[in-house]
Amino acid sequence: MSVERVTTVVVGAGHAGLAASHFLTARSIDHVVLERGEVANSWRRERWDSMRLLTPNWLTRLPGLAYAGPDPDGYLTAGEVSAFIEHFAAVARAPVRARTNVEHLGRTDTGYRLTTSGGELECRSVVLATGACNVPTVPAFAAAVPSGVEQLTPFGYRDPSSVPEGGVLVVGGSATGVQIAAELQRSGRQVVLSTGGHVRLPRLHRGRDVLWWMDRSGVWDQRYDEIEDLPRARRLPSPQLVGSPARETLDLNALTDLGVSLVGRWAAVRDGWALFSGGLRNVCSLADLKMNRLLSGFDQWAGITEPGVPLAPTRVPDRPRLRLDLRGGEIRTIVWATGFRPDYSWLDVPVLDGKGRLRHEGGVVDSPGLYALGLPLLRRRRSTFLNGIEDDARAVTDHLAGALAVAR
Amino acid sequence: MTTIDNGVNVQALLDAREALKSAPEAAQFTWRASSTWTKGVHSTTTVQKFFGLGQEQTHKNETVFAADHPEVFAAEDNGITPIEYLLVGLAGCLTAGVASVAQNRGIQLRSVEATVEGNHDIRGILGADSDVRNGFNDVKVTFHIDADASKEEIEALVAQSQKRSAVFDALTNPTDVTVEVA
Ligand SMILES: Cc1cc2nc3c(=O)[nH]c(=O)nc-3n(C[C@H](O)[C@H](O)[C@H](O)COP(=O)(O)OP(=O)(O)OC[C@H]3O[C@@H](n4cnc5c(N)ncnc54)[C@H](O)[C@@H]3O)c2cc1C
């Protein structure tokens, strides 16, 4: 079988891969974008039905394309995001090959060789843009959950009607967990939310979207090489935010008001019982303290001295439950909103660290000609979000182009 | 910046953190205690040796702890009740954490006092009510801290010390415990 040659291969046609393509095209670097599904695949297949962006529309921008609709302060639905990304792919004339799964990537003397469901390719450089959230992570003790309890991940969860009748234990207090917990509780289920360390944020601060403050005050511009504990910052869970037309706050107090009951971090399963940490009060204090520090930092940046309306501390139940009988019938379903990880099982280049994370410096991977985009805090705090890709993709393709020129 | 000194060698701790990142084996410690029954519910426990950084280690001195029960338990009260040792451990651990975090954050401490209360329904251990657990119902720690810092900064010290506390974790999370007869 003949091997196709191309200068650069981009793997993944989410917004990150397409942004890379935009800048490669601008530099006339010949390339293809390989996509196992379709453009914006993860927004089509890996989001629950009611999901909306937690970033407002005016932050929905990609290189050369910004949201131009009537509601800059609103939040796109997952369907609208995939349409937006599809439009971007068309405008950027990205050379996407859909339904082309990359099954193996290895080094050659001059670059890389890819085995795909559509044949073999050789190239000088590769941009990994396969996403940071390919696989929902679930703790190992999930295997000890009694079989009568249904278990779902955010990939399997669609809407409340697809969840068996009965109580639900939602595990994880980040954006995904609080959003699914609220939706299920509103649908009439009794929800128990188990949470460890989390990031509390109000939707609005002094009348503006809290992400406006992140964007304008410079917090999101903090660079990876300015951050003291980078591994920890990269592991930071997503904030307790929801993008809803009512612009409501969805912190733990809001969930308590809805009737959700809070328990600590789920630590173990023993004899069919779920055991929760007794440290709930402290993870809530930490989240309150960090939120207050962030908000007063915003005020300081804006030169505002008059005190704002303080947010009520997180209300923790007097006696949070420490254990729950999973055989007792109270819980019919567990939703694991315990985070996601990338899937690098097809990557046969020694660039992963002991914990399976890609070794890279601001997207320049520890193997010549290999690059990454779309990872949390890749180069800046905003890298995690759609609006962060422009600077990242420009910087990474600059490096890529420079390396090609030197080698020539 | 004026130098502050809480007597914690934070640099050594930060260096150890860096060094152990690439040497997880050296980070494996085993703490040990050995006890001997005396009489009644009185026992004596000694602590001196432990394992860590890849080798056997020894405290400068051996420490001896007497455990007994108070007279209201119809015992001789030759020492504190075993469950009270958990309070000792928690207070010691959180206080050490407060001092270390304060040092790291450049906060001078003048005094740190903690009261630890463990509420305990003893019907559990007596077998008087099977719905009552044996251990604490809850534990409350109250800190009084005098330091060159705002109330918020002090609250953050205390919160961070819980986040990094071995004993807080051991008390709030389940631990797999094996008890064997050799
Ligand atoms: C639940 C959730 C909510 C989020 N909400 C927001 C938000 O509100 N605002 C915001 O700005 N960001 C949000 N994000 C973060 C981020 O914008 C998304 O994760 C986004 O999908 C990342 O884009 P990407 O291009 O890096 O990766 P993806 O969109 O995941 O694209 C990667 C592509 O690579 C393809 N692929 C993977 N492996 C292979 C392979 N081996 N061969 C070929 N193709 C492959 C996939 O099919 C996919 O199409 C959210 C993320 C999640 C998970």
XYZ file of C-alpha atoms and ligand atoms in Angstrom:
643
model
C 0.000 0.000 0.000
C 1.329 3.428 -0.901
C 2.087 5.898 1.839
C 0.729 9.393 1.431
C 3.065 12.283 2.268
C 2.048 15.629 3.640
C 4.020 18.252 5.545
C 1.822 18.467 8.623
C -1.002 16.392 10.043
C -3.493 17.812 12.514
C -5.306 15.148 14.497
C -8.809 16.180 15.565
C -11.346 18.581 14.051
C -12.634 20.282 17.157
C -12.093 24.014 17.434
C -8.436 23.453 18.392
C -7.491 21.420 15.328
C -9.417 23.766 13.056
C -7.667 26.797 14.560
C -4.328 25.110 13.873
C -5.463 24.552 10.297
C -6.416 28.232 9.987
C -2.877 29.338 10.862
C -1.186 26.592 8.810
C -3.185 27.708 5.776
C -2.193 31.319 6.423
C 1.434 30.174 6.244
C 0.776 27.968 3.212
C 1.912 24.866 5.054
C 0.359 21.901 3.334
C -1.625 19.804 5.802
C -4.663 17.655 6.483
C -6.966 17.511 9.509
C -7.885 13.942 10.413
C -11.111 13.455 12.340
C -12.467 10.116 13.524
C -16.065 11.389 13.425
C -17.255 14.692 12.058
C -16.246 18.295 12.643
C -17.062 19.253 16.265
C -17.608 15.614 17.101
C -17.429 16.014 20.861
C -20.152 18.692 20.835
C -22.360 16.381 18.769
C -21.833 13.147 20.668
C -20.382 13.771 24.090
C -22.632 16.414 25.651
C -25.957 15.964 27.427
C -29.120 17.399 25.828
C -29.606 20.569 27.865
C -25.908 21.462 27.968
C -24.990 25.061 27.192
C -21.625 26.765 27.230
C -20.766 28.347 30.544
C -18.844 31.023 28.636
C -21.027 33.876 27.314
C -21.496 34.450 23.588
C -19.243 37.479 23.400
C -16.427 35.125 24.494
C -17.362 32.641 21.782
C -14.690 33.521 19.289
C -12.225 31.684 17.097
C -9.530 33.109 14.842
C -11.325 35.438 12.420
C -14.802 34.418 13.553
C -16.788 35.731 16.497
C -20.354 35.235 17.635
C -22.423 37.816 15.775
C -25.935 36.963 16.953
C -28.443 39.092 18.829
C -27.606 37.941 22.362
C -23.956 38.594 23.281
C -24.656 37.902 26.953
C -26.360 34.554 26.307
C -24.851 31.081 26.215
C -24.832 28.743 23.202
C -26.376 25.293 23.332
C -24.173 22.343 22.376
C -25.964 22.194 19.006
C -25.267 25.866 18.382
C -21.611 25.338 19.282
C -21.244 22.558 16.745
C -22.897 24.759 14.098
C -20.515 27.597 14.997
C -17.478 25.307 14.726
C -18.751 23.841 11.484
C -19.098 27.361 10.102
C -15.526 28.077 11.213
C -14.290 24.952 9.389
C -16.018 26.156 6.224
C -14.694 29.723 6.466
C -11.174 28.462 7.211
C -11.495 25.972 4.298
C -9.964 23.398 6.592
C -8.873 20.259 4.713
C -10.784 17.935 7.030
C -10.956 14.218 6.416
C -13.924 13.055 8.410
C -14.436 9.479 9.598
C -10.671 8.954 9.647
C -9.533 7.520 12.943
C -5.867 7.735 13.839
C -5.004 4.300 15.194
C -1.245 4.661 15.589
C 1.298 7.468 15.597
C 5.019 6.693 15.652
C 8.334 8.398 14.862
C 10.339 7.993 11.675
C 13.810 9.335 10.817
C 12.334 12.476 9.313
C 9.136 12.939 11.252
C 6.073 10.837 11.963
C 4.033 8.048 10.493
C 0.308 7.673 11.117
C -1.801 4.602 10.645
C -5.412 5.582 10.135
C -8.650 3.866 9.260
C -8.130 5.466 5.809
C -4.514 4.393 5.205
C -0.972 5.427 6.081
C 0.481 8.927 6.137
C 3.980 10.290 6.658
C 4.676 13.843 7.674
C 7.250 16.171 9.205
C 5.111 17.469 12.012
C 1.934 16.607 13.884
C -0.470 18.732 15.905
C -2.337 16.721 18.520
C -5.740 18.363 18.852
C -7.673 15.336 19.968
C -9.190 16.997 23.039
C -8.568 16.878 26.766
C -11.857 15.186 27.614
C -11.989 11.938 25.619
C -12.737 9.586 28.490
C -14.780 10.251 31.629
C -12.713 9.230 34.642
C -14.348 7.068 37.283
C -12.705 6.005 40.555
C -11.623 2.382 40.868
C -14.081 1.653 43.684
C -16.948 2.052 41.193
C -16.392 -1.663 40.573
C -17.517 -2.359 44.150
C -20.885 -0.599 43.720
C -23.706 -3.161 44.085
C -25.084 -4.288 40.745
C -28.616 -3.060 41.447
C -27.419 0.529 41.092
C -27.195 1.974 37.579
C -23.976 3.870 36.803
C -23.683 6.651 34.221
C -20.973 9.033 33.081
C -21.640 12.422 31.479
C -21.180 10.690 28.101
C -24.042 8.304 28.833
C -26.297 10.869 30.481
C -28.775 12.543 28.100
C -31.627 13.970 30.180
C -33.622 13.095 33.336
C -36.056 10.889 31.437
C -33.184 8.582 30.466
C -32.352 7.978 34.152
C -34.261 5.253 36.026
C -36.897 6.450 38.508
C -35.559 6.924 42.009
C -32.809 8.707 43.881
C -29.582 9.770 42.204
C -26.125 10.154 43.671
C -24.191 12.666 41.577
C -20.473 12.487 42.236
C -18.383 15.595 41.611
C -18.924 19.281 42.320
C -17.555 20.859 39.152
C -19.624 22.421 36.353
C -20.812 19.083 34.973
C -21.798 17.710 38.387
C -23.705 20.765 39.607
C -25.521 21.168 36.288
C -26.639 17.538 36.138
C -27.543 17.536 39.847
C -29.735 20.626 39.416
C -31.459 19.258 36.339
C -32.247 15.926 38.004
C -33.460 17.518 41.228
C -35.741 19.864 39.255
C -37.156 16.862 37.416
C -38.419 15.521 40.736
C -35.634 13.136 41.729
C -34.005 13.272 45.123
C -30.368 14.050 44.425
C -27.417 13.595 46.750
C -24.305 15.449 45.571
C -20.914 14.232 46.740
C -18.218 16.872 46.475
C -14.577 17.264 47.369
C -12.533 20.355 46.500
C -14.447 22.597 44.111
C -14.409 26.047 42.543
C -17.271 28.274 43.638
C -18.168 31.317 41.535
C -21.204 33.577 41.311
C -22.602 33.978 37.801
C -22.488 37.770 38.117
C -20.123 40.012 40.034
C -21.216 43.643 40.374
C -23.695 43.150 37.561
C -21.263 41.679 35.063
C -20.643 38.087 34.071
C -17.911 36.761 36.360
C -16.041 35.616 33.243
C -15.924 39.234 32.060
C -13.774 39.875 35.119
C -11.613 36.825 34.402
C -11.157 38.030 30.851
C -10.553 41.727 31.459
C -8.650 41.728 34.742
C -5.881 39.613 33.273
C -6.517 36.460 35.327
C -7.105 34.431 32.170
C -3.961 35.879 30.579
C -1.700 34.396 33.225
C 0.924 32.355 31.413
C 1.853 28.752 32.186
C 5.422 29.776 33.024
C 4.202 32.367 35.557
C 2.190 29.892 37.608
C 3.710 28.580 40.789
C 2.207 25.101 40.887
C 1.426 24.391 37.255
C 0.390 20.719 37.616
C -2.130 21.738 40.265
C -3.442 24.656 38.205
C -3.888 22.315 35.245
C -5.897 19.909 37.377
C -8.210 22.655 38.676
C -11.814 21.485 38.328
C -14.174 23.526 36.188
C -16.032 26.256 38.104
C -19.571 25.821 39.432
C -21.149 27.792 36.616
C -24.054 27.215 34.267
C -24.948 29.196 31.179
C -28.669 29.768 31.477
C -30.892 32.486 30.051
C -31.715 33.559 33.628
C -27.973 33.971 34.372
C -28.469 32.242 37.694
C -25.739 31.248 40.109
C -25.392 27.498 40.567
C -23.216 27.094 43.643
C -23.823 24.611 46.448
C -26.193 27.019 48.222
C -28.332 27.152 45.080
C -28.385 23.349 44.985
C -29.323 23.179 48.668
C -32.192 25.592 47.944
C -33.393 23.243 45.210
C -33.415 20.380 47.726
C -30.182 18.609 46.783
C -28.460 17.104 49.803
C -24.700 17.495 50.134
C -22.175 14.920 51.266
C -18.373 14.949 51.327
C -15.966 13.448 48.860
C -16.797 9.812 48.159
C -13.866 7.903 49.611
C -14.670 4.191 49.423
C -17.246 1.449 49.141
C -17.377 -0.987 52.045
C -19.868 -3.855 52.279
C -22.228 -2.150 49.865
C -22.087 1.185 51.665
C -20.729 4.389 50.156
C -18.397 6.104 52.642
C -17.996 9.858 52.373
C -15.292 12.093 53.780
C -16.025 14.082 56.912
C -14.108 16.998 55.397
C -17.058 18.637 53.571
C -17.014 21.720 55.783
C -13.377 22.416 54.991
C -13.647 21.990 51.224
C -16.545 24.469 51.373
C -14.542 26.964 53.477
C -11.629 26.702 51.074
C -13.912 27.356 48.111
C -15.526 30.339 49.858
C -12.153 31.800 50.784
C -10.751 31.383 47.284
C -13.840 32.873 45.692
C -13.787 35.893 48.013
C -10.094 36.410 47.346
C -10.669 36.280 43.590
C -13.614 38.698 43.718
C -11.803 41.200 45.901
C -8.861 40.947 43.513
C -11.261 41.962 40.726
C -12.428 44.947 42.788
C -8.868 45.965 43.473
C -8.026 45.757 39.786
C -11.049 47.956 39.008
C -10.169 50.387 41.793
C -13.488 49.760 43.534
C -13.244 50.377 47.273
C -16.866 50.373 48.386
C -17.666 46.913 49.733
C -19.946 44.760 47.629
C -22.803 42.601 48.856
C -20.987 39.689 50.517
C -21.963 36.235 49.307
C -23.349 33.970 51.997
C -20.868 31.329 53.117
C -21.646 27.865 51.802
C -24.247 26.261 54.041
C -23.100 22.814 55.082
C -25.637 20.478 56.662
C -25.246 20.248 60.454
C -24.583 16.571 60.161
C -23.541 15.673 56.645
C -24.109 11.998 56.012
C -20.934 9.961 56.159
C -22.332 6.776 54.674
C -25.155 5.626 52.507
C -26.480 2.117 51.983
C -26.271 1.461 48.263
C -28.399 -1.650 48.665
C -31.128 0.161 50.581
C -32.991 1.387 47.487
C -32.566 5.086 48.207
C -30.111 5.465 45.324
C -31.058 3.923 41.991
C -28.465 5.675 39.855
C -24.972 7.077 40.215
C -23.778 9.775 37.834
C -19.982 10.002 37.848
C -19.121 13.622 37.113
C -15.584 12.975 38.294
C -13.708 14.533 35.420
C -12.301 13.535 32.067
C -8.938 12.571 30.653
C -7.406 12.462 27.202
C -6.979 9.154 25.388
C -3.444 8.647 24.106
C -3.646 4.884 23.645
C -2.789 5.309 19.950
C 0.222 7.547 20.611
C 3.410 5.494 20.282
C 5.923 8.270 20.993
C 7.513 8.399 24.466
C 6.091 11.772 25.510
C 3.854 10.851 28.434
C 4.879 11.327 32.049
C 4.361 8.777 34.824
C 0.753 9.877 35.184
C -0.033 9.591 31.501
C 0.061 13.340 30.869
C 1.665 14.796 27.783
C 5.071 16.384 28.442
C 5.076 19.749 26.705
C 6.222 23.344 27.105
C 3.345 25.567 26.106
C 2.179 23.116 23.433
C 5.656 22.219 22.154
C 5.791 18.507 22.915
C 8.947 16.797 24.083
C 9.624 15.265 20.622
C 10.732 17.398 17.652
C 7.880 18.244 15.289
C 5.159 17.186 17.716
C 2.731 19.801 19.062
C -0.393 19.906 21.185
C -3.379 22.241 21.404
C -6.559 22.281 23.450
C -5.184 21.164 26.817
C -6.061 22.965 30.062
C -3.725 25.886 30.715
C -1.633 24.910 27.696
C -0.132 28.405 27.508
C -2.523 30.586 29.490
C -5.434 30.189 31.840
C -7.784 30.911 28.949
C -6.354 27.977 26.950
C -9.026 25.752 28.480
C -11.753 27.690 26.686
C -12.794 28.361 23.114
C -11.604 31.978 23.285
C -8.106 30.874 24.295
C -7.303 28.966 21.137
C -6.384 31.903 18.923
C -3.184 32.886 20.733
C -2.245 29.280 21.447
C -2.720 28.085 17.873
C -0.784 31.062 16.529
C 2.131 30.465 18.911
C 2.243 26.746 18.269
C 2.060 27.044 14.476
C 4.751 29.770 14.620
C 7.037 27.308 16.367
C 6.074 24.545 13.963
C 6.771 26.735 10.924
C 10.091 27.876 12.392
C 11.202 24.288 12.922
C 10.246 23.355 9.337
C 12.234 26.326 7.982
C 15.342 25.402 9.979
C 15.196 21.787 8.860
C 14.834 22.736 5.219
C 10.182 42.527 53.441
C 10.807 41.840 57.106
C 11.791 38.270 57.727
C 9.339 36.309 59.752
C 10.232 33.279 61.778
C 7.828 30.706 63.128
C 10.656 28.224 63.548
C 9.588 26.093 60.588
C 12.226 25.249 57.994
C 9.904 25.652 55.045
C 12.739 25.579 52.543
C 13.685 22.072 53.682
C 10.059 20.969 53.245
C 9.818 22.520 49.784
C 13.118 20.901 48.796
C 11.855 17.544 50.058
C 8.675 17.973 48.020
C 10.724 18.537 44.863
C 13.124 15.677 45.597
C 10.356 13.181 46.379
C 8.421 14.001 43.201
C 10.910 11.905 41.278
C 11.586 9.408 44.089
C 8.220 8.140 45.281
C 9.846 5.078 46.940
C 11.719 7.294 49.386
C 8.424 8.913 50.350
C 7.074 5.639 51.773
C 7.083 5.878 55.561
C 5.918 3.388 58.176
C 5.084 4.740 61.613
C 5.146 2.257 64.468
C 3.970 1.930 68.016
C 4.226 -1.090 70.323
C 2.031 -1.652 73.299
C 2.029 -3.924 76.318
C -0.924 -4.729 78.478
C -0.365 -3.802 82.094
C -3.520 -4.661 83.982
C -7.208 -4.018 83.598
C -7.724 -1.517 80.760
C -4.316 0.022 81.379
C -1.642 -0.414 78.710
C 1.657 1.207 77.855
C 2.683 2.115 74.335
C 6.153 3.114 73.248
C 7.130 4.911 70.102
C 10.666 5.360 68.841
C 11.477 3.662 65.562
C 9.974 4.327 62.177
C 10.875 3.677 58.565
C 11.335 6.358 55.925
C 13.582 7.716 53.164
C 14.445 4.131 52.376
C 15.822 3.146 55.761
C 15.159 2.596 59.436
C 14.953 5.815 61.435
C 14.832 6.579 65.130
C 13.361 9.442 67.116
C 15.918 11.111 69.384
C 14.106 9.676 72.392
C 11.686 6.904 73.072
C 8.276 8.218 74.164
C 6.039 6.222 76.448
C 2.275 6.691 76.514
C -0.024 5.312 79.145
C -3.567 4.538 78.150
C -6.291 3.788 80.615
C -9.830 4.963 81.321
C -11.142 7.424 83.901
C -12.629 6.430 87.227
C -16.165 7.033 85.940
C -15.439 4.035 83.729
C -14.556 2.081 86.857
C -10.879 2.138 85.870
C -7.752 3.410 87.622
C -7.030 6.338 85.330
C -3.332 5.635 84.894
C -3.406 7.481 81.598
C -5.705 9.104 79.074
C -8.389 7.243 77.176
C -7.213 5.832 73.826
C -9.715 7.909 71.869
C -8.268 11.044 73.483
C -4.983 10.253 71.735
C -6.817 10.952 68.481
C -7.506 14.469 69.757
C -3.835 14.858 70.646
C -2.890 13.762 67.152
C -5.382 16.081 65.475
C -4.384 19.124 67.535
C -0.687 18.466 66.961
C -1.106 17.952 63.247
C -3.325 20.974 62.568
C -1.122 23.235 64.690
C 1.989 22.099 62.828
C 0.138 22.805 59.610
C -0.840 26.299 60.698
C 2.775 27.113 61.578
C 4.155 25.721 58.312
C 1.587 27.398 56.093
C 2.068 30.685 57.969
C 5.823 30.462 57.475
C 5.364 29.732 53.800
C 2.967 32.665 53.404
C 5.171 35.074 55.353
C 2.818 35.416 58.319
C 4.389 35.926 61.741
C 2.557 34.001 64.462
C 2.518 35.181 68.053
C 0.323 32.504 69.569
C -1.678 29.550 68.342
C -4.043 27.797 70.659
C -6.498 25.075 69.794
C -9.219 23.338 71.738
C -10.337 20.008 70.375
C -13.591 18.437 71.433
C -14.767 15.013 70.359
C -18.410 14.255 71.055
C -18.866 10.627 71.869
C -21.987 8.636 72.636
C -20.609 5.773 74.692
C -23.734 3.665 74.264
C -21.982 2.462 71.097
C -18.947 0.916 72.780
C -21.098 -0.427 75.617
C -23.336 -2.183 73.134
C -26.334 -0.439 74.652
C -27.748 0.743 71.338
C -26.779 -0.858 68.046
C -27.684 2.310 66.122
C -24.953 4.285 67.867
C -21.473 4.127 66.393
C -18.402 3.364 68.493
C -16.332 6.340 67.427
C -16.855 10.069 67.709
C -20.171 11.526 66.569
C -18.257 14.596 65.550
C -15.124 16.512 66.376
C -14.809 20.244 66.799
C -11.557 22.191 66.745
C -11.461 25.847 67.793
C -8.355 27.874 67.039
C -7.333 31.107 68.729
C -4.568 32.619 66.654
C -2.705 35.842 67.238
C -0.699 36.800 64.161
C 0.201 39.660 61.862
C -2.607 38.827 59.466
C -6.213 39.626 58.632
C -9.076 37.435 59.813
C -9.437 36.106 56.278
C -5.756 35.201 56.070
C -5.987 33.374 59.387
C -9.065 31.471 58.212
C -7.160 30.545 55.085
C -4.244 29.254 57.186
C -6.545 27.024 59.156
C -8.333 25.790 56.038
C -5.063 25.009 54.275
C -3.688 23.200 57.313
C -6.721 20.883 57.224
C -6.224 20.336 53.512
C -2.684 19.084 54.082
C -3.190 17.321 57.419
C -2.422 13.617 57.804
C -4.533 13.218 60.922
C -7.466 15.221 59.557
C -7.454 12.918 56.546
C -7.072 9.792 58.665
C -10.060 10.836 60.788
C -12.347 12.040 58.015
C -11.712 9.332 55.443
C -11.971 5.587 55.796
C -8.703 3.681 56.163
C -8.217 -0.005 55.537
C -7.191 -1.526 58.859
C -5.984 -5.119 59.297
C -5.701 -6.640 62.752
C -4.035 -10.046 62.954
C -2.909 -12.500 65.561
C 0.721 -13.417 64.881
C -18.698 19.152 29.460
C -17.807 20.212 28.889
C -18.224 21.535 28.885
C -17.407 22.546 28.369
N -17.866 23.823 28.356
C -17.104 24.811 27.814
C -17.566 26.149 27.758
O -18.647 26.455 28.234
N -16.791 27.096 27.181
C -15.575 26.799 26.660
O -14.933 27.697 26.116
N -15.083 25.545 26.726
C -15.827 24.547 27.295
N -15.325 23.261 27.355
C -13.895 23.049 27.051
C -13.534 22.903 25.583
O -13.975 24.023 24.846
C -14.096 21.651 24.983
O -13.590 20.532 25.667
C -13.759 21.516 23.509
O -14.466 20.436 22.973
C -12.282 21.311 23.304
O -11.998 21.416 21.947
P -10.820 20.624 21.269
O -10.816 20.998 19.843
O -9.596 20.814 22.046
O -11.235 19.105 21.491
P -12.531 18.336 20.963
O -13.653 19.257 20.716
O -12.751 17.198 21.884
O -12.045 17.827 19.561
C -11.155 16.748 19.413
C -11.526 16.010 18.163
O -10.568 15.008 17.933
C -11.200 13.858 17.478
N -10.326 12.716 17.783
C -9.971 12.256 19.016
N -9.141 11.213 18.918
C -8.953 10.997 17.584
C -8.188 10.061 16.836
N -7.433 9.118 17.449
N -8.243 10.129 15.490
C -8.985 11.088 14.866
N -9.713 11.994 15.532
C -9.700 11.958 16.874
C -12.517 13.841 18.217
O -13.496 13.068 17.540
C -12.869 15.319 18.273
O -13.689 15.734 17.218
C -16.133 22.235 27.862
C -15.719 20.895 27.881
C -16.535 19.895 28.383
C -16.036 18.475 28.400
